[in-house]
Short mmCIF file of C-alpha atoms in Angstrom, two decimals:
data_model
loop_
_atom_site.label_atom_id
_atom_site.label_comp_id
_atom_site.label_asym_id
_atom_site.label_seq_id
_atom_site.Cartn_x
_atom_site.Cartn_y
_atom_site.Cartn_z
CA MET A 126 -2.68 -22.13 1.13
CA THR A 127 -2.05 -20.04 -1.65
CA ILE A 128 1.59 -18.80 -2.41
CA CYS A 129 3.20 -16.64 -4.80
CA ALA A 130 5.54 -18.42 -7.37
CA THR A 131 9.11 -17.12 -6.13
CA GLU A 132 12.23 -16.86 -7.18
CA ASP A 133 15.21 -15.02 -5.76
CA ALA A 134 14.03 -10.99 -6.99
CA THR A 135 18.02 -9.91 -6.87
CA ALA A 136 18.77 -12.61 -9.41
CA ARG A 137 16.98 -12.03 -12.17
CA PRO A 138 17.29 -9.96 -15.06
CA ALA A 139 15.90 -5.96 -15.34
CA GLU A 140 13.45 -7.69 -18.65
CA ASP A 141 12.01 -10.51 -16.16
CA ALA A 142 10.50 -8.10 -13.72
CA ALA A 143 6.76 -8.57 -13.64
CA ALA A 144 4.51 -5.88 -14.30
CA PRO A 145 4.09 -3.28 -11.05
CA GLY A 146 0.85 -4.44 -8.88
CA GLY A 147 1.38 -8.06 -10.22
CA PRO A 148 2.66 -10.81 -8.09
CA GLN A 149 6.63 -10.19 -8.21
CA ARG A 150 8.87 -12.97 -7.72
CA ALA A 151 10.19 -13.13 -4.46
CA THR A 152 13.33 -13.72 -2.19
CA LEU A 153 11.65 -17.42 -0.98
CA THR A 154 10.02 -19.96 -2.70
CA ILE A 155 7.33 -21.62 -0.14
CA ALA A 156 6.01 -25.49 -1.23
CA ALA A 157 2.78 -26.43 -1.80
CA ASP A 158 1.73 -27.55 1.64
CA GLY A 159 3.92 -24.73 3.60
CA SER A 160 6.30 -27.16 4.93
CA TYR A 161 9.12 -26.25 3.58
CA ALA A 162 10.95 -23.38 1.57
CA ALA A 163 13.87 -22.50 -0.67
CA ARG A 164 15.94 -19.60 -1.61
CA LEU A 165 19.57 -18.66 -3.61
CA ALA A 166 21.75 -17.02 -0.59
CA ARG A 167 24.83 -15.74 -0.84
CA HIS A 168 28.26 -16.77 0.97
CA ASP A 169 29.94 -13.90 3.35
CA ASP A 170 33.21 -14.28 1.15
CA ALA A 171 34.57 -11.60 -1.17
CA ALA A 172 33.02 -12.87 -4.16
CA GLY A 173 29.62 -13.34 -2.80
CA SER A 174 28.81 -16.73 -4.65
CA TRP A 175 25.20 -18.21 -4.39
CA PHE A 176 24.62 -21.36 -2.81
CA PRO A 177 20.59 -23.18 -2.39
CA GLU A 178 19.56 -22.89 0.72
CA ARG A 179 16.64 -24.97 2.71
CA TRP A 180 14.54 -24.05 5.29
CA THR A 181 12.17 -26.30 6.95
CA LEU A 182 8.77 -24.60 8.50
CA SER A 183 6.85 -27.52 9.85
CA GLY A 184 8.82 -27.93 13.17
CA PRO A 185 8.51 -26.22 16.53
CA GLU A 186 11.20 -23.41 15.24
CA PRO A 187 12.42 -23.11 11.39
CA TYR A 188 15.59 -23.93 10.73
CA ALA A 189 17.89 -23.62 6.89
CA VAL A 190 19.89 -26.12 5.47
CA PRO A 191 22.79 -25.19 2.82
CA LEU A 192 22.56 -27.24 -0.57
CA GLN A 193 26.07 -26.19 -2.06
CA GLY A 194 27.40 -28.07 -4.21
CA THR A 195 30.57 -28.57 -5.57
CA GLN A 196 30.71 -25.18 -7.70
CA PRO A 197 28.25 -21.90 -6.38
CA GLU A 198 25.06 -21.66 -8.76
CA GLU A 199 24.33 -19.13 -11.41
CA PRO A 200 21.73 -16.06 -9.75
CA ASP A 201 19.13 -16.83 -12.57
CA SER A 202 19.00 -20.18 -11.16
CA THR A 203 15.60 -20.76 -10.20
CA LEU A 204 14.59 -23.01 -7.04
CA LEU A 205 11.07 -25.29 -6.28
CA PRO A 206 10.86 -27.13 -2.83
CA LEU A 207 8.62 -30.35 -2.97
CA ALA A 208 6.57 -31.23 0.14
CA ASP A 209 9.34 -34.65 0.50
CA GLY A 210 12.06 -31.98 1.68
CA ARG A 211 14.10 -32.08 -2.41
CA VAL A 212 14.28 -28.92 -4.09
CA LEU A 213 13.89 -28.50 -7.34
CA ILE A 214 16.76 -26.18 -9.10
CA LEU A 215 16.54 -24.84 -12.99
CA ARG A 216 19.99 -23.86 -14.31
CA ARG A 217 20.49 -22.35 -17.71
CA VAL A 218 22.73 -24.27 -19.73
CA ALA A 219 23.63 -22.72 -23.40
CA ASP A 220 20.45 -23.31 -25.04
CA ARG A 221 18.85 -25.72 -22.44
CA PHE A 222 17.74 -26.14 -18.81
CA ALA A 223 18.52 -28.61 -16.76
CA VAL A 224 16.96 -29.90 -14.10
CA SER A 225 17.47 -31.69 -11.36
CA LEU A 226 16.96 -32.40 -7.91
CA LEU A 227 18.89 -31.89 -4.52
CA TYR A 228 18.17 -33.24 -0.97
CA PRO A 229 20.70 -33.31 2.29
CA ALA A 230 22.82 -36.28 2.05
CA GLY A 231 25.24 -36.61 5.36
CA PRO A 232 27.72 -33.64 5.63
CA GLY A 233 27.14 -32.99 1.81
CA THR A 234 24.43 -32.24 -0.97
CA GLY A 235 22.91 -35.36 -2.96
CA GLU A 236 21.76 -34.63 -6.43
CA VAL A 237 19.36 -36.46 -9.21
CA LEU A 238 19.59 -35.16 -12.98
CA LEU A 239 16.17 -35.60 -13.84
CA GLY A 240 16.99 -34.08 -17.27
CA ALA A 241 17.03 -31.11 -19.47
CA VAL A 242 14.50 -28.84 -21.64
CA PRO A 243 15.47 -27.20 -24.92
CA ALA A 244 13.76 -23.69 -25.06
CA PRO A 245 15.22 -20.42 -24.96
CA GLU A 246 13.26 -19.25 -21.83
CA LEU A 247 11.86 -21.32 -19.25
CA THR A 248 10.00 -20.08 -15.90
CA LEU A 249 8.47 -22.13 -13.31
CA LEU A 250 5.12 -22.24 -12.24
CA PRO A 251 3.92 -21.79 -8.77
CA PRO A 252 3.79 -25.16 -6.53
CA VAL A 253 1.59 -27.85 -7.83
CA PRO A 254 -1.20 -28.40 -5.53
CA GLY A 255 0.01 -31.54 -3.10
CA GLY A 256 3.58 -30.81 -3.23
CA LYS A 257 4.60 -33.58 -5.86
CA ALA A 258 4.96 -32.31 -9.14
CA ALA A 259 7.20 -29.24 -10.96
CA CYS A 260 5.56 -27.57 -13.77
CA ALA A 261 7.15 -24.52 -16.03
CA LEU A 262 6.46 -22.69 -19.06
CA ALA A 263 8.56 -21.99 -21.81
CA PRO A 264 6.54 -19.24 -24.05
CA GLU A 265 7.88 -18.77 -27.83
CA ALA A 266 6.22 -15.54 -29.72
CA HIS A 267 3.33 -17.35 -30.85
CA ALA A 268 2.72 -20.11 -28.67
CA THR A 269 4.06 -21.21 -25.36
CA THR A 270 4.83 -24.93 -24.07
CA LEU A 271 3.59 -26.22 -20.98
CA TRP A 272 6.61 -28.97 -19.42
CA LEU A 273 5.97 -31.62 -16.12
CA LEU A 274 9.47 -31.14 -14.98
CA HIS A 275 8.86 -33.60 -11.91
CA GLY A 276 6.27 -36.25 -11.16
CA GLY A 277 5.83 -37.83 -14.68
CA ALA A 278 7.09 -41.13 -15.86
CA ASP A 279 10.49 -40.79 -16.70
CA GLY A 280 11.84 -37.25 -16.64
CA PRO A 281 10.37 -33.94 -18.00
CA GLU A 282 7.57 -34.33 -20.41
CA ARG A 283 5.73 -32.02 -22.65
CA ILE A 284 2.12 -31.83 -21.53
CA ALA A 285 0.49 -29.29 -23.97
CA ARG A 286 1.30 -26.85 -26.71
CA ILE A 287 -0.59 -23.39 -26.09
CA PRO A 288 -1.80 -20.79 -28.77
CA GLY A 289 -0.36 -17.19 -27.59
CA ARG A 290 2.52 -16.08 -25.55
CA CYS A 291 0.98 -17.13 -21.87
CA THR A 292 2.61 -15.62 -18.68
CA GLY A 293 1.78 -15.75 -15.02
CA GLY A 294 -0.06 -19.50 -13.86
CA VAL A 295 -2.61 -19.29 -11.40
CA TRP A 296 -4.14 -23.34 -9.58
CA LEU A 297 -7.67 -23.10 -9.18
CA ASP A 298 -8.23 -26.17 -7.13
CA ARG A 299 -6.52 -28.69 -5.17
CA GLY A 300 -5.99 -31.53 -7.36
CA GLY A 301 -3.89 -29.86 -9.91
CA ARG A 302 -5.89 -29.85 -13.19
CA LEU A 303 -7.05 -26.63 -14.23
CA LEU A 304 -4.09 -24.09 -14.29
CA ALA A 305 -4.81 -20.45 -15.06
CA LEU A 306 -2.85 -18.62 -17.73
CA ASP A 307 -2.26 -14.62 -18.74
CA ARG A 308 -2.58 -14.97 -22.47
CA GLU A 309 -0.91 -12.64 -25.15
CA ARG A 310 -2.61 -12.30 -28.60
CA ASP A 311 -3.63 -9.90 -31.39
CA GLY A 312 -2.15 -7.03 -29.11
CA ARG A 313 -4.50 -8.24 -25.87
CA THR A 314 -3.99 -10.44 -22.96
CA LYS A 315 -6.71 -12.58 -21.21
CA THR A 316 -6.91 -14.68 -18.76
CA VAL A 317 -7.12 -18.62 -19.72
CA VAL A 318 -7.29 -22.16 -17.92
CA ALA A 319 -5.69 -24.95 -19.31
CA ASP A 320 -7.08 -28.61 -18.41
CA LEU A 321 -4.20 -30.68 -18.00
CA GLU A 322 -5.75 -33.83 -17.63
CA ARG A 323 -7.36 -33.50 -20.94
CA GLY A 324 -4.09 -32.59 -22.94
CA GLY A 325 -4.28 -28.88 -21.84
CA GLU A 326 -7.43 -27.79 -23.45
CA THR A 327 -8.06 -24.43 -22.92
CA GLY A 328 -11.09 -21.93 -22.73
CA LEU A 329 -11.65 -18.26 -21.98
CA LEU A 330 -11.83 -17.63 -18.02
CA LEU A 331 -11.50 -13.80 -17.68
CA GLN A 332 -12.37 -11.06 -19.78
CA ILE A 333 -14.31 -7.80 -18.73
CA THR A 334 -14.42 -5.95 -21.51
CA GLU A 335 -13.23 -6.90 -25.49
CA GLU A 336 -10.63 -4.53 -25.42
CA SER A 337 -9.08 -4.61 -21.88
CA ASN A 338 -5.80 -6.55 -20.40
CA ASP A 339 -6.95 -8.22 -17.93
CA ARG A 340 -4.83 -10.25 -15.91
CA LEU A 341 -5.71 -13.07 -12.90
CA LEU A 342 -3.31 -12.36 -9.67
CA LEU A 343 -4.51 -14.94 -7.06
CA ALA A 344 -6.63 -17.09 -6.85
CA ASP A 345 -8.33 -19.40 -3.38
CA PRO A 346 -9.84 -22.13 -4.37
CA ASP A 347 -11.89 -22.98 -1.02
CA SER A 348 -13.81 -19.55 -1.70
CA GLY A 349 -13.56 -18.78 -5.03
CA LEU A 350 -11.97 -15.04 -4.52
CA LEU A 351 -10.44 -14.19 -7.42
CA LEU A 352 -7.75 -11.36 -7.55
CA VAL A 353 -7.45 -9.81 -10.87
CA ARG A 354 -5.60 -6.72 -12.41
CA SER A 355 -7.44 -4.83 -15.70
CA ASP A 356 -7.03 -1.85 -17.23
CA ALA A 357 -11.04 -1.79 -17.76
CA PRO A 358 -11.94 0.98 -15.57
CA GLY A 359 -9.55 3.43 -18.22
CA HIS A 360 -5.96 2.25 -16.37
CA ASP A 361 -3.88 -0.65 -14.24
CA ARG A 362 -6.58 -1.39 -11.31
CA LEU A 363 -6.58 -4.34 -8.88
CA GLY A 364 -9.86 -5.60 -8.43
CA TRP A 365 -11.86 -8.54 -7.23
CA GLY A 366 -14.40 -11.39 -7.72
CA VAL A 367 -15.84 -14.62 -7.35
CA LEU A 368 -15.25 -17.60 -9.57
CA GLY A 369 -18.70 -18.87 -11.40
CA SER A 370 -20.19 -15.70 -10.15
CA SER A 371 -22.12 -13.54 -12.91
CA ARG A 372 -21.26 -10.87 -10.62
CA PRO A 373 -19.18 -7.84 -12.29
CA VAL A 374 -15.78 -7.30 -10.94
CA ARG A 375 -15.28 -4.51 -8.35
CA PHE A 376 -12.50 -2.32 -8.19
CA PRO A 377 -11.67 -1.27 -4.34
CA GLU A 378 -10.58 2.15 -3.90
CA CYS A 379 -8.88 1.39 -1.10
CA LEU A 380 -6.56 -0.64 -3.19
CA ARG A 381 -5.38 1.99 -5.52
CA PRO A 382 -2.75 4.18 -2.96
CA ALA A 383 -1.48 7.44 -3.83
CA GLU A 384 1.84 6.68 -3.42
CA GLY A 385 3.77 3.44 -4.16
CA THR A 386 2.29 -0.44 -5.30
CA LEU A 387 0.37 -2.89 -4.06
CA THR A 388 1.37 -6.23 -4.65
CA PRO A 389 -0.49 -8.95 -3.22
CA PHE A 390 0.87 -12.15 -2.54
CA ALA A 391 -0.97 -15.27 -0.67
CA MET A 392 -4.80 -15.48 0.42
CA GLN A 393 -6.10 -17.32 3.83
CA PRO A 394 -7.60 -20.78 3.23
CA GLY A 395 -10.01 -22.44 4.34
CA GLN A 396 -12.81 -19.47 3.48
CA MET A 397 -15.30 -22.00 2.26
CA LEU A 398 -18.08 -20.55 -0.19
CA ALA A 399 -17.09 -17.17 1.68
CA PRO A 400 -15.49 -15.46 -0.20
CA GLU A 401 -16.04 -11.72 1.56
CA SER A 402 -14.36 -13.16 4.42
CA CYS A 403 -11.30 -13.88 2.79
CA ALA A 404 -8.22 -12.20 3.98
CA VAL A 405 -5.15 -11.03 1.21
CA ALA A 406 -1.79 -10.29 1.87
CA PHE A 407 -0.43 -7.32 -0.01
CA ARG A 408 3.48 -5.98 0.10
CA ARG A 409 3.49 -2.64 0.06
CA ASP A 410 6.21 -0.36 -1.58
CA ALA A 411 5.69 2.54 -0.40
CA PRO A 412 8.29 6.10 -0.23
CA ASN A 413 8.54 5.61 3.50
CA GLY A 414 9.76 1.91 3.06
CA THR A 415 7.74 -1.53 2.26
CA TRP A 416 5.12 -2.22 4.44
CA LEU A 417 2.70 -5.36 5.09
CA GLY A 418 -1.17 -4.97 4.16
CA VAL A 419 -3.82 -6.90 4.68
CA TRP A 420 -7.65 -6.52 3.19
CA ARG A 421 -10.93 -8.60 2.88
CA PRO A 422 -13.60 -8.07 0.62
CA ALA A 423 -15.87 -7.23 3.49
CA GLU A 424 -13.76 -4.68 4.69
CA ARG A 425 -13.49 -1.35 3.13
CA GLN A 426 -10.29 -0.08 3.88
CA LEU A 427 -6.88 -1.61 3.47
CA ARG A 428 -4.94 -2.10 6.61
CA GLN A 429 -0.80 -1.52 7.06
CA PHE A 430 0.90 -2.53 9.07
CA PRO A 431 5.25 -2.63 9.87
CA ALA A 432 6.82 -5.38 8.08
CA PRO A 433 8.99 -7.28 10.55
CA GLU A 434 12.75 -6.69 10.10
CA GLY A 435 14.70 -8.69 7.53
CA TRP A 436 11.21 -9.32 5.96
CA LEU A 437 11.85 -11.50 2.53
CA ALA A 438 9.41 -9.24 0.93
CA GLY A 439 6.53 -10.99 -0.63
CA ALA A 440 7.09 -13.94 0.85
CA GLY A 441 4.53 -15.39 3.48
CA LEU A 442 1.67 -17.52 3.52
CA TRP A 443 -1.81 -17.81 5.26
CA THR A 444 -3.04 -20.54 7.89
CA ALA A 445 -6.55 -21.85 7.60
CA GLY A 446 -6.64 -20.46 11.43
CA GLY A 447 -6.04 -16.76 9.88
CA GLU A 448 -2.38 -16.66 10.80
CA LEU A 449 -0.32 -14.79 8.46
CA LEU A 450 3.50 -16.20 8.77
CA LEU A 451 6.44 -14.38 6.92
CA PRO A 452 9.80 -15.64 6.87
CA TYR A 453 12.93 -13.33 7.65
CA ALA A 454 16.55 -13.30 7.71
CA THR A 455 18.44 -10.89 9.67
CA GLY A 456 22.48 -11.05 10.86
CA ALA A 457 21.53 -12.37 14.37
CA GLU A 458 18.91 -15.01 13.06
CA PRO A 459 19.39 -15.93 9.39
CA CYS A 460 16.25 -18.31 9.59
CA GLY A 461 12.86 -17.07 11.01
CA VAL A 462 9.40 -16.67 10.69
CA ALA A 463 7.30 -13.86 12.21
CA ARG A 464 3.74 -14.67 13.27
CA ALA A 465 0.64 -12.58 13.24
CA ALA A 466 -2.67 -12.94 13.88
CA VAL A 467 -5.12 -10.64 11.91
CA PRO A 468 -8.79 -10.85 13.02
CA ALA A 469 -11.36 -9.86 11.07
CA LEU A 470 -12.61 -5.59 11.26
CA PRO A 471 -15.84 -6.28 13.85
CA VAL A 472 -18.79 -5.40 11.79
CA GLN A 473 -21.09 -2.22 12.66
CA ALA A 474 -24.38 -2.33 14.05
CA ALA A 475 -26.41 -0.48 11.18
CA PRO A 476 -27.47 2.97 12.62
CA PRO A 477 -31.50 3.34 12.63
CA VAL A 478 -33.40 4.97 10.13
CA ARG A 479 -34.09 8.81 11.03
CA ALA A 480 -35.35 12.18 9.15
CA THR A 481 -32.77 14.16 10.28
CA PRO A 482 -30.48 16.04 8.40
CA PRO A 483 -26.93 14.51 7.75
CA GLY A 484 -24.87 15.67 10.63
CA GLU A 485 -27.43 16.14 12.93
CA ALA A 486 -27.87 13.59 15.87
CA ALA A 487 -31.21 12.33 15.84
CA ARG A 488 -33.00 13.36 19.34
CA PRO A 489 -36.21 11.55 21.24
CA VAL A 490 -39.05 13.65 20.81
CA ALA A 491 -40.85 15.45 23.87
CA ALA A 492 -44.61 14.98 23.94
CA PRO A 493 -45.38 17.68 26.40
CA ARG A 494 -48.26 16.76 28.90
CA PRO A 495 -51.29 18.82 27.95
CA ALA A 496 -51.97 21.91 30.55
CA GLU A 497 -55.32 21.39 32.16
CA PRO A 498 -58.58 23.46 30.99
CA VAL A 499 -59.00 26.71 32.56
CA GLU A 500 -61.80 28.84 32.63
CA ALA A 501 -63.53 31.03 30.13
CA VAL A 502 -62.57 34.96 30.68
CA GLU A 503 -64.79 37.11 29.18
CA ALA A 504 -62.98 39.61 27.40
CA PRO A 505 -62.72 43.51 27.94
CA PHE A 506 -64.70 44.73 25.15
CA PRO A 507 -66.53 42.61 22.23
CA ALA A 508 -64.62 42.59 19.09
CA GLU A 509 -66.10 44.60 15.89
CA PRO A 510 -66.90 42.46 13.49
CA VAL A 511 -64.74 41.74 10.58
CA GLU A 512 -64.50 40.67 6.94
CA ALA A 513 -64.09 36.85 6.28
CA VAL A 514 -60.34 36.83 5.65
CA GLU A 515 -58.41 33.44 4.92
CA ALA A 516 -55.56 34.21 8.06
CA PRO A 517 -56.72 31.52 10.64
CA PHE A 518 -56.27 34.09 13.62
CA PRO A 519 -58.60 36.65 14.51
CA ALA A 520 -58.57 40.33 13.39
CA GLU A 521 -57.28 42.04 16.33
CA PRO A 522 -54.94 40.74 19.00
CA VAL A 523 -56.47 40.14 22.35
CA GLU A 524 -54.52 40.36 25.14
CA ALA A 525 -53.18 37.28 26.94
CA VAL A 526 -55.14 36.28 29.87
CA GLU A 527 -52.84 34.06 32.70
CA ALA A 528 -54.28 30.73 33.27
CA PRO A 529 -54.77 29.82 36.92
CA PHE A 530 -51.83 27.76 37.69
CA PRO A 531 -49.00 27.26 35.34
CA ALA A 532 -48.82 24.07 33.35
CA GLU A 533 -46.68 21.67 34.20
CA PRO A 534 -43.07 22.00 32.82
CA PRO A 535 -43.31 19.22 29.46
CA GLN A 536 -40.98 15.84 30.15
CA PRO A 537 -39.67 13.69 27.96
CA VAL A 538 -41.48 10.77 27.22
CA GLU A 539 -39.84 7.33 26.56
CA PRO A 540 -39.94 7.08 22.99
CA MET A 541 -41.26 3.49 21.12
CA ASP A 542 -38.77 1.30 19.50
CA PRO A 543 -37.64 2.85 16.11
CA PRO A 544 -37.70 0.77 13.56
CA VAL A 545 -33.71 -0.73 12.61
CA LEU A 546 -32.97 -1.16 9.24
CA PRO A 547 -29.83 -1.82 7.23
CA MET A 548 -28.33 1.40 5.27
CA TRP A 549 -26.03 -0.59 3.30
CA GLY A 550 -26.13 0.64 -0.38
CA PRO A 551 -27.58 -1.44 -3.43
CA VAL A 552 -26.39 -5.41 -3.97
CA SER A 553 -22.52 -5.56 -4.98
CA GLY A 554 -22.29 -5.86 -8.52
CA ALA A 555 -25.86 -5.78 -8.99
CA ASP A 556 -27.27 -2.95 -12.00
CA VAL A 557 -27.94 0.21 -10.90
CA GLY A 558 -30.07 2.17 -12.87
CA GLY A 559 -30.49 -0.77 -15.67
CA GLY A 560 -26.75 -0.68 -16.63
CA GLY A 561 -24.07 -3.01 -14.39
CA GLY A 562 -21.00 -1.26 -15.98
CA ILE A 563 -17.76 -1.10 -14.21
CA VAL A 564 -18.55 -1.18 -10.41
CA LEU A 565 -15.40 1.02 -8.60
CA ASP A 566 -15.84 0.62 -5.23
CA ALA A 567 -16.14 4.55 -3.60
CA GLY A 568 -14.57 4.61 0.54
CA ASP A 569 -18.40 4.83 1.26
CA THR A 570 -19.44 1.72 -0.73
CA ASP A 571 -20.45 -1.65 0.61
CA ASN A 572 -18.35 -4.89 -0.72
CA ARG A 573 -19.76 -7.04 1.42
CA SER A 574 -23.07 -8.04 -0.52
CA THR A 575 -21.34 -10.21 -3.55
CA ALA A 576 -22.67 -13.90 -3.78
CA SER A 577 -20.64 -16.61 -2.59
CA ALA A 578 -19.56 -18.97 -5.42
CA GLN A 579 -22.44 -21.05 -6.92
CA PRO A 580 -22.92 -24.51 -5.52
CA GLN A 581 -22.60 -25.88 -9.09
CA ALA A 582 -18.64 -23.99 -9.14
CA ALA A 583 -16.57 -24.83 -11.64
CA LEU A 584 -13.79 -25.75 -9.38
CA ALA A 585 -16.04 -29.46 -8.05
CA GLU A 586 -13.84 -32.40 -9.34
CA PRO A 587 -16.26 -35.13 -10.83
CA ARG A 588 -16.57 -38.35 -9.95
CA HIS A 589 -15.89 -39.82 -12.67
CA LEU A 590 -14.28 -38.81 -15.67
CA PRO A 591 -16.68 -37.67 -18.45
CA ALA A 592 -15.94 -37.31 -22.01
CA HIS A 593 -16.21 -33.45 -21.48
CA PRO A 594 -16.26 -32.36 -18.03
CA ARG A 595 -17.95 -29.34 -17.26
CA LEU A 596 -14.38 -27.89 -15.27
CA CYS A 597 -13.28 -27.59 -18.62
CA ARG A 598 -15.76 -25.36 -19.86
CA PRO A 599 -14.96 -21.58 -20.01
CA VAL A 600 -16.44 -19.71 -17.13
CA PRO A 601 -15.97 -16.36 -18.23
CA LEU A 602 -16.05 -13.66 -15.37
CA GLN A 603 -17.20 -10.93 -17.57
CA GLN A 604 -17.78 -7.61 -16.90
CA ALA A 605 -21.65 -6.37 -16.88
CA PRO A 606 -22.80 -4.38 -20.55
CA LEU A 607 -21.72 -0.53 -20.07
CA ALA A 608 -25.15 0.51 -21.27
CA ALA A 609 -28.51 -1.28 -21.34
CA ARG A 610 -29.44 -2.60 -24.33
#
């Protein structure tokens, strides 16, 4: 399942806040398999001290267990739950970070010290797929060190040193091998992919234009759906694409609210090679409060729902069956999970082809039954000869002659089955007028025709590790050229 890297939002410094519209840190971190979660909670005493709290989500009812030690925690400590129930905690100690594992031990809390990482800044990455390891980034001015905090042979291990300052972090496969990072170099931010099984070798993953700042927010390994944020359209916009596809990135208008901000935090798993059916959950912060948003590429709208009371905003996960789980905490229920099934909207049948003007309903044409022949009637006087004229009617009008009996009134005739053709627009991402350009989805543009991830997708795990695996090659999700060359 795809979830967001999280930590307590109230505890982090203001300078560490995520960019607007990006994946922000939530108040609860959920394990990779969805079995456990962890957060920093506060005591009800006057000091309001902090302590780690582990949530169990895999049982019939969620419940919380405090993991408090002999002294309160600092508000900038970060937590990461593992699939075995232990919780990794990262504490700043002088000029380094101490890494430990916490677990319930009878009435108290057990702790195992894993080691320390000397770094001025250390950021936990999202849970590694599988839930047995933990990684972190130590960014500097011109380079970033990737650390394996847990899951190695002996304590924290340095995996790779990547040129440029890297932030973010999105896993692209289910094996925890390919990691996408937003790297800043020469004043521009592009998304690169690091192969952890080859010492952190990097290659370009996302570049819409050479001058744009392109960041990857979320990715679903099953469907290949990518959610990006880029200023290629002229200012920061949310867009989507497909990993391994040559289609350009699309920027739906419905993901550009007039007020407030949209923050994606979860993608629906299990939509194998069907990116347009993959649901994305958003947190919307608006003047009238916090809302839950759900969007699918196949739907041309963002559906909004009231958030549950006490929702730990920005935390949640999708199940493969399409159920959205939202953790919440209130005074009456300090540990709860709201479940919501959000099915896809039904696809409306395409209207039949018609030649009527827009806005006017098409009606069946009634073919009148011809009147029976009437007897010839002699005119009262012969018509004078006239010169030939271009008009198709006689020069002088003749008197109306009443038929022997009136013709039967015309009755509607059942029209033949009209051809029914789809009225969809051009193929999503297809070149229009010879030039692709940046695709800005308007409200009346259909987004359902983007091709699924190719069978030779870069996420496929090799059966035998080659010298240079196909997964390490850069798969640029580039924008089509702005003008035909």
